[in-house]
Amino acid sequence: MREMAGGRPGLITKTGLGTFVDPRQQGARQSPSTEEMLVELMRIDGEEWLRFKPFPIDIAFLRGTTADEDGNVTMEQEAVLGEMLAMAQATRRARGIVVVQVKRMARRGTLPPKQVKIPGILVDFVVVEPEQRQTYATDYDPSYAGELRVPLSEIRPLPFGPRKVIVRRAAMELYPHAVCNLGAGISTGLSTVAAEEDLLDSVILTNEQGLIGGAPITGRDSGGAQNFAAMIEQPSQFDFYDGGGLDLAFLSFAEVDAHGNVNISRFGDKIVGVGGFINISQNAKRVIFSGTLTAGGLDVQWENGKTRILQEGRHRKFVRSLEQICYSAPLAHERGNSALFITERAVFRVGDKGLELIEVAPGIDIERDVFAQMDFGPAIATDVHEMDARIFAPQLMGIKDETVARERRHRSQRIAEWYGSRA
């Protein structure tokens, strides 16, 4: 949107190479009837880049909290800032119409200028809806807007089950001061587990909507956060992500092939969309993918620390081929970035030859419960071992001390040297 707002020839980026948005694959086209090239492959200084072409905008529907009589809009009660300004600017340049919904009106000249997020010069119509909700599920929560911080006791713990087991294992990948992204799906539960284990002050959790720090919210309120340190605009958050700012990314997966490639966007005629998944997964230094081994009716229970599969899922998630590639494991591996796949019964990593089994849950038979539920047989690590028993017990894991004790990984050699000189 910012490129379009500035009249530039689209977005030029490496993000998306090797995925379905690459024109050597589908070029981001979802239908064979789409003949227009939406994405162009370019070479600049001998390197491959993608150009996402601009498109016209007829109308933009935006959202704020308060508007004055001149159309200036503030967002003091919103859970995210999104990309409202860039969308309004891009629409104005395209000679489109900008409509903003707000909760209330204010007299001309009474809004604090520094709080105005959409200037009135960009707004054509204001619609007042006094009953607008802050999120899909919540009318208004002041902590979502950063007006207050809630006690950690108010962050409801996850019920014990497959989701909690998976994100508990994912939480064991945290280390001090790691800057993390939490994606949609199972991975959003990591913030809740981090709160339970008193780890929120030891790491920096972020989400693609522009929240930095605190605990990203799960469920139908997802996108917001509580106790966050900063709320920035979404395009700026993605600049940080695309520039390699993430140490860890916790994402969900829908389908995985033997190479470690991931599909989350399309399944037959069902188009889910990719959101910021490609930006995050392709540029983070390490990606932790979470999901159950199978889906659709899966019933798992734990007795005395042992995993029992009572009912296997109807749909396999580790498959021979993907309809769309949203994460290119070979490209990430080539760049030196690593990936881990965590399920409720096994953990895999991406090695030189593709997916490799490295951990198995207690009580799980590898052949019957893992390999027989996959369309391919992954390699088995020479040091394969059982997953940590604390993951499968209802009580707290107590991993704070060991997490805090892990070595801090400085983001640049200069910073590491600076700290080292003052040790």
CSV table of C-alpha atoms in Angstrom, one decimal:
chain,number,residue,atom,x,y,z
A,1,MET,CA,0.0,0.0,0.0
A,2,ARG,CA,2.8,2.4,0.8
A,3,GLU,CA,4.4,1.8,-2.6
A,4,MET,CA,1.1,2.5,-4.3
A,5,ALA,CA,0.5,5.6,-2.1
A,6,GLY,CA,3.9,7.0,-3.3
A,7,GLY,CA,3.2,6.2,-7.0
A,8,ARG,CA,6.1,3.8,-7.2
A,9,PRO,CA,6.1,0.8,-9.5
A,10,GLY,CA,5.1,-1.8,-6.9
A,11,LEU,CA,6.9,-3.6,-4.1
A,12,ILE,CA,10.3,-5.0,-5.0
A,13,THR,CA,11.4,-7.7,-2.5
A,14,LYS,CA,13.0,-11.1,-2.1
A,15,THR,CA,10.1,-12.2,0.1
A,16,GLY,CA,8.1,-14.9,-1.7
A,17,LEU,CA,10.9,-16.4,-3.8
A,18,GLY,CA,10.4,-20.2,-4.0
A,19,THR,CA,6.8,-20.0,-2.9
A,20,PHE,CA,3.4,-20.0,-4.8
A,21,VAL,CA,3.7,-16.2,-5.3
A,22,ASP,CA,6.8,-16.7,-7.4
A,23,PRO,CA,5.8,-16.5,-11.1
A,24,ARG,CA,7.8,-19.7,-11.7
A,25,GLN,CA,5.0,-21.3,-9.6
A,26,GLN,CA,1.5,-19.8,-9.5
A,27,GLY,CA,2.6,-16.2,-9.4
A,28,ALA,CA,0.0,-15.6,-6.6
A,29,ARG,CA,-2.9,-16.4,-9.0
A,30,GLN,CA,-5.6,-18.5,-7.4
A,31,SER,CA,-7.5,-19.2,-10.7
A,32,PRO,CA,-6.4,-20.5,-14.1
A,33,SER,CA,-8.7,-17.9,-15.6
A,34,THR,CA,-6.4,-15.2,-14.3
A,35,GLU,CA,-4.1,-14.4,-17.2
A,36,GLU,CA,-2.6,-11.1,-15.8
A,37,MET,CA,0.8,-11.4,-14.3
A,38,LEU,CA,0.5,-10.2,-10.8
A,39,VAL,CA,4.1,-10.7,-9.8
A,40,GLU,CA,7.2,-10.2,-11.9
A,41,LEU,CA,10.6,-11.9,-11.5
A,42,MET,CA,13.5,-9.5,-11.8
A,43,ARG,CA,17.3,-9.5,-11.6
A,44,ILE,CA,19.0,-6.6,-9.9
A,45,ASP,CA,22.8,-6.7,-9.6
A,46,GLY,CA,22.7,-10.3,-10.5
A,47,GLU,CA,20.2,-11.3,-7.8
A,48,GLU,CA,16.6,-12.5,-8.1
A,49,TRP,CA,13.8,-10.2,-6.8
A,50,LEU,CA,10.1,-10.2,-7.1
A,51,ARG,CA,8.0,-7.1,-8.1
A,52,PHE,CA,4.5,-7.1,-6.8
A,53,LYS,CA,2.6,-4.9,-9.2
A,54,PRO,CA,0.3,-2.1,-8.0
A,55,PHE,CA,-3.4,-2.3,-8.5
A,56,PRO,CA,-6.2,0.3,-8.6
A,57,ILE,CA,-8.4,0.9,-5.5
A,58,ASP,CA,-12.0,2.2,-6.0
A,59,ILE,CA,-13.0,2.4,-2.3
A,60,ALA,CA,-11.4,1.8,1.1
A,61,PHE,CA,-13.4,1.1,4.3
A,62,LEU,CA,-11.3,2.0,7.3
A,63,ARG,CA,-11.8,2.1,11.0
A,64,GLY,CA,-11.0,4.5,13.9
A,65,THR,CA,-12.4,5.6,17.3
A,66,THR,CA,-13.1,9.3,17.0
A,67,ALA,CA,-13.5,11.7,14.1
A,68,ASP,CA,-13.9,15.5,14.2
A,69,GLU,CA,-16.0,17.6,11.8
A,70,ASP,CA,-13.0,17.9,9.4
A,71,GLY,CA,-12.7,14.1,9.1
A,72,ASN,CA,-9.5,13.8,11.2
A,73,VAL,CA,-9.5,10.4,12.8
A,74,THR,CA,-7.9,9.1,16.1
A,75,MET,CA,-7.6,5.5,17.2
A,76,GLU,CA,-7.3,5.7,20.9
A,77,GLN,CA,-9.6,2.7,21.7
A,78,GLU,CA,-8.4,0.4,18.8
A,79,ALA,CA,-6.6,-2.8,19.5
A,80,VAL,CA,-4.3,-2.3,16.4
A,81,LEU,CA,-3.3,0.6,14.1
A,82,GLY,CA,-3.1,-1.6,11.0
A,83,GLU,CA,-2.3,0.1,7.8
A,84,MET,CA,-5.0,2.7,7.8
A,85,LEU,CA,-2.9,5.7,6.8
A,86,ALA,CA,-1.2,3.8,3.9
A,87,MET,CA,-4.6,2.5,2.6
A,88,ALA,CA,-6.1,6.0,2.8
A,89,GLN,CA,-3.2,7.5,0.9
A,90,ALA,CA,-3.1,4.8,-1.8
A,91,THR,CA,-6.9,5.1,-2.3
A,92,ARG,CA,-6.6,8.9,-2.6
A,93,ARG,CA,-3.9,8.6,-5.2
A,94,ALA,CA,-6.0,6.2,-7.2
A,95,ARG,CA,-8.8,8.8,-7.1
A,96,GLY,CA,-10.9,6.3,-5.0
A,97,ILE,CA,-13.2,6.9,-2.1
A,98,VAL,CA,-12.2,6.7,1.6
A,99,VAL,CA,-14.9,5.8,4.1
A,100,VAL,CA,-14.0,5.6,7.8
A,101,GLN,CA,-16.2,4.1,10.5
A,102,VAL,CA,-15.8,5.6,14.0
A,103,LYS,CA,-17.5,5.3,17.4
A,104,ARG,CA,-18.0,9.0,18.1
A,105,MET,CA,-17.7,12.5,16.7
A,106,ALA,CA,-15.8,15.5,18.2
A,107,ARG,CA,-15.9,19.2,17.5
A,108,ARG,CA,-13.6,20.6,14.9
A,109,GLY,CA,-10.1,21.4,16.3
A,110,THR,CA,-10.5,19.5,19.6
A,111,LEU,CA,-8.6,16.3,18.8
A,112,PRO,CA,-5.0,16.1,20.0
A,113,PRO,CA,-3.0,16.5,16.8
A,114,LYS,CA,-0.4,13.8,17.7
A,115,GLN,CA,-3.3,11.3,18.1
A,116,VAL,CA,-4.6,11.8,14.6
A,117,LYS,CA,-3.8,8.7,12.6
A,118,ILE,CA,-5.8,9.5,9.4
A,119,PRO,CA,-5.8,13.2,8.5
A,120,GLY,CA,-9.1,14.6,7.3
A,121,ILE,CA,-7.6,15.6,3.9
A,122,LEU,CA,-7.7,11.8,3.0
A,123,VAL,CA,-11.2,11.1,4.2
A,124,ASP,CA,-14.4,11.4,2.1
A,125,PHE,CA,-17.0,10.0,4.4
A,126,VAL,CA,-17.3,9.3,8.1
A,127,VAL,CA,-19.8,6.7,9.4
A,128,VAL,CA,-20.7,6.8,13.1
A,129,GLU,CA,-21.5,3.5,14.8
A,130,PRO,CA,-21.7,3.9,18.6
A,131,GLU,CA,-21.9,0.2,19.1
A,132,GLN,CA,-18.9,-0.8,17.1
A,133,ARG,CA,-16.8,-3.6,18.8
A,134,GLN,CA,-13.2,-3.4,19.5
A,135,THR,CA,-12.6,-7.0,18.3
A,136,TYR,CA,-14.8,-9.7,16.9
A,137,ALA,CA,-15.6,-11.0,20.4
A,138,THR,CA,-15.1,-8.0,22.7
A,139,ASP,CA,-17.0,-4.7,23.0
A,140,TYR,CA,-14.1,-2.9,24.7
A,141,ASP,CA,-11.2,-3.9,26.9
A,142,PRO,CA,-8.9,-1.1,28.0
A,143,SER,CA,-5.9,-3.4,28.1
A,144,TYR,CA,-6.3,-4.1,24.4
A,145,ALA,CA,-5.8,-0.4,23.7
A,146,GLY,CA,-2.8,-0.1,26.1
A,147,GLU,CA,-4.7,2.0,28.7
A,148,LEU,CA,-3.7,-0.4,31.5
A,149,ARG,CA,-1.7,-3.5,32.2
A,150,VAL,CA,-3.5,-6.6,33.6
A,151,PRO,CA,-2.1,-8.9,36.3
A,152,LEU,CA,-0.8,-12.1,34.8
A,153,SER,CA,-3.4,-14.0,36.8
A,154,GLU,CA,-6.1,-12.5,34.5
A,155,ILE,CA,-4.6,-14.2,31.5
A,156,ARG,CA,-6.6,-17.4,31.4
A,157,PRO,CA,-4.5,-20.5,31.1
A,158,LEU,CA,-4.9,-22.9,28.3
A,159,PRO,CA,-6.8,-26.1,29.1
A,160,PHE,CA,-4.7,-29.2,29.1
A,161,GLY,CA,-4.9,-31.0,25.8
A,162,PRO,CA,-3.1,-31.4,22.4
A,163,ARG,CA,-2.8,-27.6,21.8
A,164,LYS,CA,-1.2,-27.0,25.2
A,165,VAL,CA,1.2,-30.0,24.8
A,166,ILE,CA,2.4,-28.6,21.5
A,167,VAL,CA,2.9,-25.0,22.6
A,168,ARG,CA,4.6,-26.2,25.7
A,169,ARG,CA,7.2,-27.9,23.6
A,170,ALA,CA,7.5,-24.8,21.5
A,171,ALA,CA,8.1,-22.7,24.6
A,172,MET,CA,11.2,-24.7,25.3
A,173,GLU,CA,12.8,-23.0,22.2
A,174,LEU,CA,12.7,-19.6,23.9
A,175,TYR,CA,15.8,-17.9,25.1
A,176,PRO,CA,16.5,-14.5,26.9
A,177,HIS,CA,15.6,-11.4,24.9
A,178,ALA,CA,14.5,-13.3,21.8
A,179,VAL,CA,12.3,-11.3,19.5
A,180,CYS,CA,9.5,-13.6,18.5
A,181,ASN,CA,6.4,-13.6,16.3
A,182,LEU,CA,3.3,-15.5,17.1
A,183,GLY,CA,1.2,-16.4,14.1
A,184,ALA,CA,-2.4,-17.5,13.9
A,185,GLY,CA,-3.8,-20.9,15.0
A,186,ILE,CA,-2.2,-23.1,17.6
A,187,SER,CA,0.9,-20.9,18.0
A,188,THR,CA,-1.0,-18.0,19.5
A,189,GLY,CA,-1.3,-20.2,22.6
A,190,LEU,CA,2.4,-19.7,23.3
A,191,SER,CA,1.7,-16.3,24.9
A,192,THR,CA,-0.6,-18.0,27.4
A,193,VAL,CA,1.9,-20.6,28.2
A,194,ALA,CA,4.6,-18.0,28.5
A,195,ALA,CA,2.4,-16.1,31.0
A,196,GLU,CA,1.8,-19.3,33.0
A,197,GLU,CA,5.5,-20.0,33.2
A,198,ASP,CA,6.3,-16.3,34.1
A,199,LEU,CA,8.4,-15.9,30.9
A,200,LEU,CA,6.7,-12.7,29.4
A,201,ASP,CA,9.4,-10.4,30.9
A,202,SER,CA,12.2,-12.7,29.5
A,203,VAL,CA,11.3,-12.6,25.8
A,204,ILE,CA,9.7,-10.1,23.4
A,205,LEU,CA,6.6,-11.5,21.7
A,206,THR,CA,5.2,-9.6,18.7
A,207,ASN,CA,2.5,-10.1,16.1
A,208,GLU,CA,2.1,-8.9,12.5
A,209,GLN,CA,-0.6,-6.4,13.4
A,210,GLY,CA,2.1,-4.2,15.0
A,211,LEU,CA,2.1,-5.1,18.7
A,212,ILE,CA,5.5,-5.4,20.4
A,213,GLY,CA,5.9,-7.0,23.8
A,214,GLY,CA,3.4,-8.4,26.2
A,215,ALA,CA,1.0,-11.3,25.5
A,216,PRO,CA,-0.7,-11.5,22.1
A,217,ILE,CA,-4.3,-12.5,22.5
A,218,THR,CA,-5.8,-15.8,21.3
A,219,GLY,CA,-9.1,-16.9,19.9
A,220,ARG,CA,-11.6,-14.4,18.3
A,221,ASP,CA,-9.7,-11.5,19.9
A,222,SER,CA,-6.4,-12.5,18.1
A,223,GLY,CA,-4.5,-9.7,16.5
A,224,GLY,CA,-4.4,-7.6,19.7
A,225,ALA,CA,-2.3,-8.0,22.8
A,226,GLN,CA,-2.2,-7.2,26.5
A,227,ASN,CA,0.6,-5.6,28.5
A,228,PHE,CA,2.4,-4.6,25.2
A,229,ALA,CA,5.3,-2.1,25.1
A,230,ALA,CA,4.6,-0.5,21.8
A,231,MET,CA,1.9,-0.4,19.1
A,232,ILE,CA,3.2,0.5,15.6
A,233,GLU,CA,1.7,0.6,12.2
A,234,GLN,CA,1.6,-2.8,10.4
A,235,PRO,CA,3.7,-1.8,7.4
A,236,SER,CA,6.5,-0.7,9.8
A,237,GLN,CA,6.2,-4.1,11.6
A,238,PHE,CA,6.7,-5.9,8.3
A,239,ASP,CA,9.7,-3.7,7.4
A,240,PHE,CA,11.2,-5.1,10.6
A,241,TYR,CA,10.2,-8.7,9.8
A,242,ASP,CA,11.4,-8.5,6.2
A,243,GLY,CA,14.7,-7.1,7.3
A,244,GLY,CA,15.4,-10.2,9.4
A,245,GLY,CA,14.6,-8.7,12.8
A,246,LEU,CA,12.9,-11.8,14.1
A,247,ASP,CA,14.9,-14.3,16.1
A,248,LEU,CA,12.1,-16.9,16.4
A,249,ALA,CA,8.8,-17.3,14.6
A,250,PHE,CA,6.1,-19.5,16.0
A,251,LEU,CA,3.7,-20.5,13.2
A,252,SER,CA,1.1,-23.1,12.5
A,253,PHE,CA,1.1,-25.6,9.6
A,254,ALA,CA,-1.6,-27.3,7.7
A,255,GLU,CA,0.3,-29.5,5.3
A,256,VAL,CA,4.0,-30.5,5.1
A,257,ASP,CA,5.9,-32.4,2.5
A,258,ALA,CA,9.1,-34.5,2.9
A,259,HIS,CA,11.3,-31.5,2.1
A,260,GLY,CA,9.8,-29.5,4.9
A,261,ASN,CA,7.8,-27.2,2.6
A,262,VAL,CA,4.6,-25.9,4.1
A,263,ASN,CA,1.1,-25.1,2.7
A,264,ILE,CA,-1.4,-23.1,4.8
A,265,SER,CA,-3.2,-21.2,2.1
A,266,ARG,CA,-5.2,-23.5,-0.2
A,267,PHE,CA,-6.9,-26.9,-0.1
A,268,GLY,CA,-8.9,-27.7,-3.3
A,269,ASP,CA,-11.5,-25.1,-3.7
A,270,LYS,CA,-11.0,-23.7,-0.2
A,271,ILE,CA,-8.8,-20.6,-0.3
A,272,VAL,CA,-7.7,-19.6,3.2
A,273,GLY,CA,-5.1,-17.0,2.2
A,274,VAL,CA,-1.5,-16.6,3.4
A,275,GLY,CA,-1.6,-13.3,5.3
A,276,GLY,CA,1.9,-12.4,6.6
A,277,PHE,CA,3.1,-16.1,6.8
A,278,ILE,CA,5.5,-15.8,3.9
A,279,ASN,CA,7.2,-12.7,5.2
A,280,ILE,CA,7.6,-14.1,8.6
A,281,SER,CA,8.6,-17.6,7.8
A,282,GLN,CA,11.1,-16.7,5.1
A,283,ASN,CA,12.9,-14.0,7.0
A,284,ALA,CA,13.0,-15.2,10.7
A,285,LYS,CA,16.3,-16.8,11.8
A,286,ARG,CA,14.5,-19.8,13.2
A,287,VAL,CA,10.9,-21.0,12.6
A,288,ILE,CA,9.0,-23.3,14.9
A,289,PHE,CA,5.9,-24.8,13.2
A,290,SER,CA,3.2,-26.2,15.3
A,291,GLY,CA,0.2,-28.5,14.6
A,292,THR,CA,-1.2,-31.9,15.2
A,293,LEU,CA,0.1,-34.9,13.2
A,294,THR,CA,-3.4,-35.6,11.8
A,295,ALA,CA,-6.6,-33.6,11.8
A,296,GLY,CA,-10.4,-34.1,11.8
A,297,GLY,CA,-11.6,-36.1,14.8
A,298,LEU,CA,-8.2,-36.7,16.4
A,299,ASP,CA,-8.6,-37.8,20.1
A,300,VAL,CA,-5.5,-37.9,22.2
A,301,GLN,CA,-5.2,-38.5,26.0
A,302,TRP,CA,-2.4,-38.7,28.4
A,303,GLU,CA,-2.3,-41.2,31.3
A,304,ASN,CA,0.6,-41.2,33.7
A,305,GLY,CA,2.7,-39.3,31.3
A,306,LYS,CA,2.1,-41.6,28.4
A,307,THR,CA,0.4,-40.5,25.1
A,308,ARG,CA,-2.5,-42.6,23.9
A,309,ILE,CA,-4.1,-42.0,20.5
A,310,LEU,CA,-7.8,-43.0,21.0
A,311,GLN,CA,-9.0,-41.9,17.6
A,312,GLU,CA,-6.8,-41.0,14.7
A,313,GLY,CA,-7.6,-37.9,12.6
A,314,ARG,CA,-9.3,-38.4,9.2
A,315,HIS,CA,-6.9,-36.1,7.4
A,316,ARG,CA,-3.1,-36.5,7.0
A,317,LYS,CA,-1.1,-33.4,7.3
A,318,PHE,CA,2.3,-34.8,6.3
A,319,VAL,CA,1.7,-35.4,2.6
A,320,ARG,CA,3.6,-36.3,-0.6
A,321,SER,CA,2.8,-33.0,-2.5
A,322,LEU,CA,1.4,-29.6,-1.7
A,323,GLU,CA,-1.1,-27.6,-3.7
A,324,GLN,CA,0.7,-24.4,-2.8
A,325,ILE,CA,4.1,-23.8,-1.2
A,326,CYS,CA,4.0,-21.0,1.4
A,327,TYR,CA,7.3,-21.9,3.1
A,328,SER,CA,10.2,-23.1,1.0
A,329,ALA,CA,12.4,-25.2,3.3
A,330,PRO,CA,15.3,-25.7,0.8
A,331,LEU,CA,15.5,-21.9,0.3
A,332,ALA,CA,15.5,-21.2,4.1
A,333,HIS,CA,18.1,-24.0,4.6
A,334,GLU,CA,20.3,-22.5,1.9
A,335,ARG,CA,20.1,-19.1,3.7
A,336,GLY,CA,21.2,-20.7,7.0
A,337,ASN,CA,17.8,-20.4,8.7
A,338,SER,CA,16.4,-23.4,10.6
A,339,ALA,CA,13.0,-24.9,11.1
A,340,LEU,CA,11.4,-27.2,13.6
A,341,PHE,CA,8.0,-29.0,13.4
A,342,ILE,CA,6.3,-29.8,16.6
A,343,THR,CA,3.3,-32.1,17.0
A,344,GLU,CA,1.5,-33.7,20.0
A,345,ARG,CA,3.5,-36.9,19.5
A,346,ALA,CA,6.7,-36.2,17.6
A,347,VAL,CA,9.2,-33.4,16.7
A,348,PHE,CA,10.9,-33.0,13.4
A,349,ARG,CA,13.7,-30.7,12.1
A,350,VAL,CA,14.7,-29.8,8.6
A,351,GLY,CA,18.1,-31.2,7.7
A,352,ASP,CA,20.2,-31.5,4.5
A,353,LYS,CA,17.9,-34.3,3.2
A,354,GLY,CA,14.6,-32.9,4.3
A,355,LEU,CA,12.4,-33.7,7.3
A,356,GLU,CA,14.1,-35.7,10.1
A,357,LEU,CA,12.5,-37.2,13.3
A,358,ILE,CA,14.3,-36.0,16.4
A,359,GLU,CA,11.8,-36.5,19.3
A,360,VAL,CA,8.9,-38.9,20.2
A,361,ALA,CA,6.4,-38.5,22.9
A,362,PRO,CA,6.4,-41.2,25.7
A,363,GLY,CA,4.1,-44.1,24.9
A,364,ILE,CA,4.2,-43.5,21.1
A,365,ASP,CA,5.2,-46.3,18.7
A,366,ILE,CA,7.1,-44.7,15.9
A,367,GLU,CA,6.0,-47.0,13.2
A,368,ARG,CA,2.3,-47.3,14.1
A,369,ASP,CA,1.6,-43.8,15.5
A,370,VAL,CA,3.9,-41.6,13.4
A,371,PHE,CA,5.2,-43.1,10.2
A,372,ALA,CA,2.0,-45.0,9.4
A,373,GLN,CA,0.1,-41.6,9.6
A,374,MET,CA,2.4,-39.9,7.1
A,375,ASP,CA,2.5,-40.2,3.3
A,376,PHE,CA,6.3,-40.4,3.4
A,377,GLY,CA,8.9,-41.9,5.7
A,378,PRO,CA,11.2,-39.1,7.1
A,379,ALA,CA,14.8,-39.7,8.1
A,380,ILE,CA,15.4,-40.7,11.8
A,381,ALA,CA,18.1,-38.8,13.7
A,382,THR,CA,20.8,-40.9,15.2
A,383,ASP,CA,20.1,-39.1,18.6
A,384,VAL,CA,16.3,-39.4,18.5
A,385,HIS,CA,15.0,-39.2,22.1
A,386,GLU,CA,11.8,-38.8,24.1
A,387,MET,CA,10.1,-35.4,24.4
A,388,ASP,CA,10.4,-33.8,27.8
A,389,ALA,CA,8.1,-35.5,30.3
A,390,ARG,CA,7.0,-32.1,31.9
A,391,ILE,CA,5.2,-31.3,28.7
A,392,PHE,CA,2.6,-34.0,29.3
A,393,ALA,CA,1.7,-33.3,33.0
A,394,PRO,CA,-1.1,-30.9,33.9
A,395,GLN,CA,0.9,-28.9,36.4
A,396,LEU,CA,3.3,-26.0,35.5
A,397,MET,CA,6.5,-27.1,33.8
A,398,GLY,CA,8.7,-24.7,35.8
A,399,ILE,CA,11.0,-23.8,32.9
A,400,LYS,CA,11.7,-20.2,33.8
A,401,ASP,CA,15.1,-20.7,35.4
A,402,GLU,CA,16.5,-22.8,32.6
A,403,THR,CA,15.1,-20.4,30.0
A,404,VAL,CA,16.6,-17.4,31.6
A,405,ALA,CA,19.9,-19.2,32.1
A,406,ARG,CA,20.3,-19.9,28.3
A,407,GLU,CA,22.9,-17.9,26.5
A,408,ARG,CA,21.6,-14.6,25.2
A,409,ARG,CA,22.2,-14.3,21.4
A,410,HIS,CA,23.1,-10.8,20.5
A,411,ARG,CA,21.8,-9.5,17.2
A,412,SER,CA,25.1,-8.2,15.9
A,413,GLN,CA,28.8,-9.0,16.3
A,414,ARG,CA,29.3,-5.4,17.4
A,415,ILE,CA,26.8,-5.6,20.2
A,416,ALA,CA,28.2,-9.0,21.3
A,417,GLU,CA,31.7,-7.5,21.4
A,418,TRP,CA,30.5,-4.5,23.3
A,419,TYR,CA,28.9,-6.7,26.0
A,420,GLY,CA,31.9,-8.9,26.0
A,421,SER,CA,34.2,-6.0,26.7
A,422,ARG,CA,32.1,-5.2,29.8
A,423,ALA,CA,31.8,-8.7,31.2
